Amino acid sequence: MAARPRHGLLRPVRLLHPRHRVYLVPRPGDIVLLGATEIESEDRSPMSLRSAVELMAAAHSVMPALAESRILRLDRNLRPALPDNRPHIDVTPQRVAVNGLFRHGWLLAPALVEDALAAWARLRADAALPGPEIER
C-alpha cells in the first residue's frame, strides 16, 4: 500500500507484533510504503479485505498520522522463500543466482549482491577465467 500523508518519517520503521508484522518505508514525494502481510501460501489471487484491513490497522497503531492518508495502490505478490527462510547464493563460473530473500529482499539485497559478486570473483580467479567487462 502506498499513501500520501504529511508524516515526517525519515527512515524505515518495523513493527514486530506477534500477529501483524508491518514495515513503513518513507518514499520521495511524501509517500509512505506500507507492507507486508505474511501468509504462507502460493495463492496469487488479489489481496483479501482482511489482509488489507489488518495491515492498515497495524500501521495506524504505529503511526496515527496515517489515518487520513489516501491509498494510492494495493499490491500483492509471492515472495521467494526457501524452507529455512534464509537466502541462498549459488555461484558457478557462468552465473550467479540469489534466491530466497522472502520479505527482507529490500533490506538484504545490497549486502547479498556484494557477497555474491565476491564469491563469483573468487571462483573465477581460482579457475583462472577472465572476468566480465563492466562499464562504469
PDB file of C-alpha atoms in Angstrom:
ATOM      1  CA  MET A   1       0.000   0.000   0.000  1.00  0.00           C
ATOM      2  CA  ALA A   2       1.265   3.472  -0.751  1.00  0.00           C
ATOM      3  CA  ALA A   3      -0.174   6.505   0.989  1.00  0.00           C
ATOM      4  CA  ARG A   4       0.224  10.288   0.914  1.00  0.00           C
ATOM      5  CA  PRO A   5       0.337  11.597   4.486  1.00  0.00           C
ATOM      6  CA  ARG A   6       2.204  14.526   5.964  1.00  0.00           C
ATOM      7  CA  HIS A   7       4.209  12.122   8.027  1.00  0.00           C
ATOM      8  CA  GLY A   8       7.745  13.311   8.733  1.00  0.00           C
ATOM      9  CA  LEU A   9       9.008   9.713   8.565  1.00  0.00           C
ATOM     10  CA  LEU A  10      12.754   9.745   7.850  1.00  0.00           C
ATOM     11  CA  ARG A  11      13.694   6.055   7.835  1.00  0.00           C
ATOM     12  CA  PRO A  12      12.044   2.634   7.667  1.00  0.00           C
ATOM     13  CA  VAL A  13      10.112   1.568  10.759  1.00  0.00           C
ATOM     14  CA  ARG A  14       9.285  -2.044  11.569  1.00  0.00           C
ATOM     15  CA  LEU A  15       6.545  -3.305  13.889  1.00  0.00           C
ATOM     16  CA  LEU A  16       7.330  -6.774  15.216  1.00  0.00           C
ATOM     17  CA  HIS A  17       3.943  -7.576  16.693  1.00  0.00           C
ATOM     18  CA  PRO A  18       3.365 -11.344  17.149  1.00  0.00           C
ATOM     19  CA  ARG A  19       0.338 -11.252  14.850  1.00  0.00           C
ATOM     20  CA  HIS A  20       0.985  -8.354  12.457  1.00  0.00           C
ATOM     21  CA  ARG A  21       4.486  -7.659  11.212  1.00  0.00           C
ATOM     22  CA  VAL A  22       4.474  -4.375   9.366  1.00  0.00           C
ATOM     23  CA  TYR A  23       7.031  -2.013   7.930  1.00  0.00           C
ATOM     24  CA  LEU A  24       6.664   1.625   6.920  1.00  0.00           C
ATOM     25  CA  VAL A  25       9.165   2.989   4.398  1.00  0.00           C
ATOM     26  CA  PRO A  26       9.362   6.688   3.500  1.00  0.00           C
ATOM     27  CA  ARG A  27       9.487   7.418  -0.236  1.00  0.00           C
ATOM     28  CA  PRO A  28      10.032  10.656  -2.146  1.00  0.00           C
ATOM     29  CA  GLY A  29       7.008  12.869  -2.618  1.00  0.00           C
ATOM     30  CA  ASP A  30       5.688  12.447   0.936  1.00  0.00           C
ATOM     31  CA  ILE A  31       4.705   8.841   0.209  1.00  0.00           C
ATOM     32  CA  VAL A  32       4.871   6.004   2.737  1.00  0.00           C
ATOM     33  CA  LEU A  33       5.134   2.412   1.565  1.00  0.00           C
ATOM     34  CA  LEU A  34       3.328   0.042   3.893  1.00  0.00           C
ATOM     35  CA  GLY A  35       3.916  -3.706   3.898  1.00  0.00           C
ATOM     36  CA  ALA A  36       3.666  -6.601   4.347  1.00  0.00           C
ATOM     37  CA  THR A  37       1.268  -9.329   5.153  1.00  0.00           C
ATOM     38  CA  GLU A  38       2.865 -12.690   5.694  1.00  0.00           C
ATOM     39  CA  ILE A  39       0.746 -15.616   4.645  1.00  0.00           C
ATOM     40  CA  GLU A  40       2.350 -18.972   3.865  1.00  0.00           C
ATOM     41  CA  SER A  41       0.635 -19.687   0.567  1.00  0.00           C
ATOM     42  CA  GLU A  42       1.094 -19.983  -3.171  1.00  0.00           C
ATOM     43  CA  ASP A  43      -2.163 -18.105  -3.748  1.00  0.00           C
ATOM     44  CA  ARG A  44      -1.721 -15.340  -6.329  1.00  0.00           C
ATOM     45  CA  SER A  45      -5.285 -14.022  -6.098  1.00  0.00           C
ATOM     46  CA  PRO A  46      -5.952 -10.344  -5.271  1.00  0.00           C
ATOM     47  CA  MET A  47      -5.456  -9.072  -1.732  1.00  0.00           C
ATOM     48  CA  SER A  48      -8.208 -10.014   0.686  1.00  0.00           C
ATOM     49  CA  LEU A  49     -10.150  -7.409   2.612  1.00  0.00           C
ATOM     50  CA  ARG A  50      -8.979  -8.981   5.866  1.00  0.00           C
ATOM     51  CA  SER A  51      -5.289  -8.723   4.921  1.00  0.00           C
ATOM     52  CA  ALA A  52      -5.686  -5.096   3.853  1.00  0.00           C
ATOM     53  CA  VAL A  53      -7.632  -4.076   6.979  1.00  0.00           C
ATOM     54  CA  GLU A  54      -5.230  -5.833   9.372  1.00  0.00           C
ATOM     55  CA  LEU A  55      -2.212  -4.320   7.637  1.00  0.00           C
ATOM     56  CA  MET A  56      -3.675  -0.803   7.752  1.00  0.00           C
ATOM     57  CA  ALA A  57      -4.811  -1.154  11.380  1.00  0.00           C
ATOM     58  CA  ALA A  58      -1.333  -2.255  12.439  1.00  0.00           C
ATOM     59  CA  ALA A  59       0.233   0.655  10.538  1.00  0.00           C
ATOM     60  CA  HIS A  60      -2.219   3.099  12.129  1.00  0.00           C
ATOM     61  CA  SER A  61      -1.285   1.803  15.592  1.00  0.00           C
ATOM     62  CA  VAL A  62       2.372   2.598  14.846  1.00  0.00           C
ATOM     63  CA  MET A  63       1.719   5.902  13.095  1.00  0.00           C
ATOM     64  CA  PRO A  64      -1.679   7.511  13.802  1.00  0.00           C
ATOM     65  CA  ALA A  65      -0.873  10.271  11.272  1.00  0.00           C
ATOM     66  CA  LEU A  66      -1.749   7.732   8.562  1.00  0.00           C
ATOM     67  CA  ALA A  67      -5.460   7.922   9.474  1.00  0.00           C
ATOM     68  CA  GLU A  68      -6.329  10.417   6.730  1.00  0.00           C
ATOM     69  CA  SER A  69      -3.870   9.070   4.170  1.00  0.00           C
ATOM     70  CA  ARG A  70      -5.075   8.205   0.710  1.00  0.00           C
ATOM     71  CA  ILE A  71      -4.412   4.717  -0.638  1.00  0.00           C
ATOM     72  CA  LEU A  72      -2.612   5.004  -3.948  1.00  0.00           C
ATOM     73  CA  ARG A  73      -2.285   1.307  -4.657  1.00  0.00           C
ATOM     74  CA  LEU A  74      -2.834  -2.110  -3.093  1.00  0.00           C
ATOM     75  CA  ASP A  75      -0.426  -4.764  -4.362  1.00  0.00           C
ATOM     76  CA  ARG A  76       0.291  -8.335  -3.500  1.00  0.00           C
ATOM     77  CA  ASN A  77       2.644 -10.967  -4.753  1.00  0.00           C
ATOM     78  CA  LEU A  78       4.562 -14.028  -3.747  1.00  0.00           C
ATOM     79  CA  ARG A  79       7.967 -13.708  -2.183  1.00  0.00           C
ATOM     80  CA  PRO A  80      10.582 -16.361  -2.844  1.00  0.00           C
ATOM     81  CA  ALA A  81      11.350 -18.312   0.297  1.00  0.00           C
ATOM     82  CA  LEU A  82      13.318 -21.461   0.942  1.00  0.00           C
ATOM     83  CA  PRO A  83      12.285 -23.983   3.624  1.00  0.00           C
ATOM     84  CA  ASP A  84      14.628 -22.407   6.205  1.00  0.00           C
ATOM     85  CA  ASN A  85      13.588 -18.821   5.225  1.00  0.00           C
ATOM     86  CA  ARG A  86      17.241 -17.909   4.649  1.00  0.00           C
ATOM     87  CA  PRO A  87      18.629 -16.514   1.399  1.00  0.00           C
ATOM     88  CA  HIS A  88      20.856 -18.702  -0.744  1.00  0.00           C
ATOM     89  CA  ILE A  89      23.669 -17.760  -3.132  1.00  0.00           C
ATOM     90  CA  ASP A  90      24.625 -20.263  -5.846  1.00  0.00           C
ATOM     91  CA  VAL A  91      27.721 -19.411  -7.888  1.00  0.00           C
ATOM     92  CA  THR A  92      29.138 -21.121 -10.972  1.00  0.00           C
ATOM     93  CA  PRO A  93      31.718 -19.701 -13.391  1.00  0.00           C
ATOM     94  CA  GLN A  94      28.893 -18.767 -15.786  1.00  0.00           C
ATOM     95  CA  ARG A  95      26.219 -17.439 -13.442  1.00  0.00           C
ATOM     96  CA  VAL A  96      25.294 -16.155 -10.030  1.00  0.00           C
ATOM     97  CA  ALA A  97      21.870 -16.922  -8.558  1.00  0.00           C
ATOM     98  CA  VAL A  98      20.483 -15.344  -5.402  1.00  0.00           C
ATOM     99  CA  ASN A  99      17.149 -16.595  -4.128  1.00  0.00           C
ATOM    100  CA  GLY A 100      15.030 -16.871  -1.025  1.00  0.00           C
ATOM    101  CA  LEU A 101      15.160 -13.255   0.124  1.00  0.00           C
ATOM    102  CA  PHE A 102      11.498 -13.518   1.146  1.00  0.00           C
ATOM    103  CA  ARG A 103      10.121 -10.307   2.643  1.00  0.00           C
ATOM    104  CA  HIS A 104      13.566  -8.954   3.523  1.00  0.00           C
ATOM    105  CA  GLY A 105      14.799  -8.526  -0.041  1.00  0.00           C
ATOM    106  CA  TRP A 106      14.672  -4.742   0.043  1.00  0.00           C
ATOM    107  CA  LEU A 107      16.923  -4.781   3.106  1.00  0.00           C
ATOM    108  CA  LEU A 108      19.251  -7.692   2.289  1.00  0.00           C
ATOM    109  CA  ALA A 109      19.759  -7.232  -1.460  1.00  0.00           C
ATOM    110  CA  PRO A 110      22.706  -4.782  -1.336  1.00  0.00           C
ATOM    111  CA  ALA A 111      24.740  -6.973   1.036  1.00  0.00           C
ATOM    112  CA  LEU A 112      23.854 -10.188  -0.811  1.00  0.00           C
ATOM    113  CA  VAL A 113      24.877  -8.707  -4.158  1.00  0.00           C
ATOM    114  CA  GLU A 114      28.263  -7.800  -2.677  1.00  0.00           C
ATOM    115  CA  ASP A 115      28.654 -11.319  -1.234  1.00  0.00           C
ATOM    116  CA  ALA A 116      27.553 -12.962  -4.485  1.00  0.00           C
ATOM    117  CA  LEU A 117      29.913 -10.904  -6.654  1.00  0.00           C
ATOM    118  CA  ALA A 118      32.813 -11.529  -4.269  1.00  0.00           C
ATOM    119  CA  ALA A 119      32.133 -15.293  -4.345  1.00  0.00           C
ATOM    120  CA  TRP A 120      31.908 -15.200  -8.143  1.00  0.00           C
ATOM    121  CA  ALA A 121      35.183 -13.269  -8.429  1.00  0.00           C
ATOM    122  CA  ARG A 122      36.933 -15.796  -6.135  1.00  0.00           C
ATOM    123  CA  LEU A 123      35.573 -18.732  -8.139  1.00  0.00           C
ATOM    124  CA  ARG A 124      36.652 -17.199 -11.440  1.00  0.00           C
ATOM    125  CA  ALA A 125      40.090 -16.311 -10.058  1.00  0.00           C
ATOM    126  CA  ASP A 126      40.557 -19.870  -8.760  1.00  0.00           C
ATOM    127  CA  ALA A 127      39.569 -21.236 -12.177  1.00  0.00           C
ATOM    128  CA  ALA A 128      41.712 -18.619 -13.971  1.00  0.00           C
ATOM    129  CA  LEU A 129      38.730 -17.495 -16.046  1.00  0.00           C
ATOM    130  CA  PRO A 130      38.543 -13.991 -17.480  1.00  0.00           C
ATOM    131  CA  GLY A 131      36.085 -11.728 -15.703  1.00  0.00           C
ATOM    132  CA  PRO A 132      33.340  -9.739 -17.335  1.00  0.00           C
ATOM    133  CA  GLU A 133      33.968  -6.318 -18.720  1.00  0.00           C
ATOM    134  CA  ILE A 134      31.968  -3.885 -16.668  1.00  0.00           C
ATOM    135  CA  GLU A 135      31.388  -0.391 -17.969  1.00  0.00           C
ATOM    136  CA  ARG A 136      31.139   2.323 -15.360  1.00  0.00           C
TER     137      ARG A 136
END
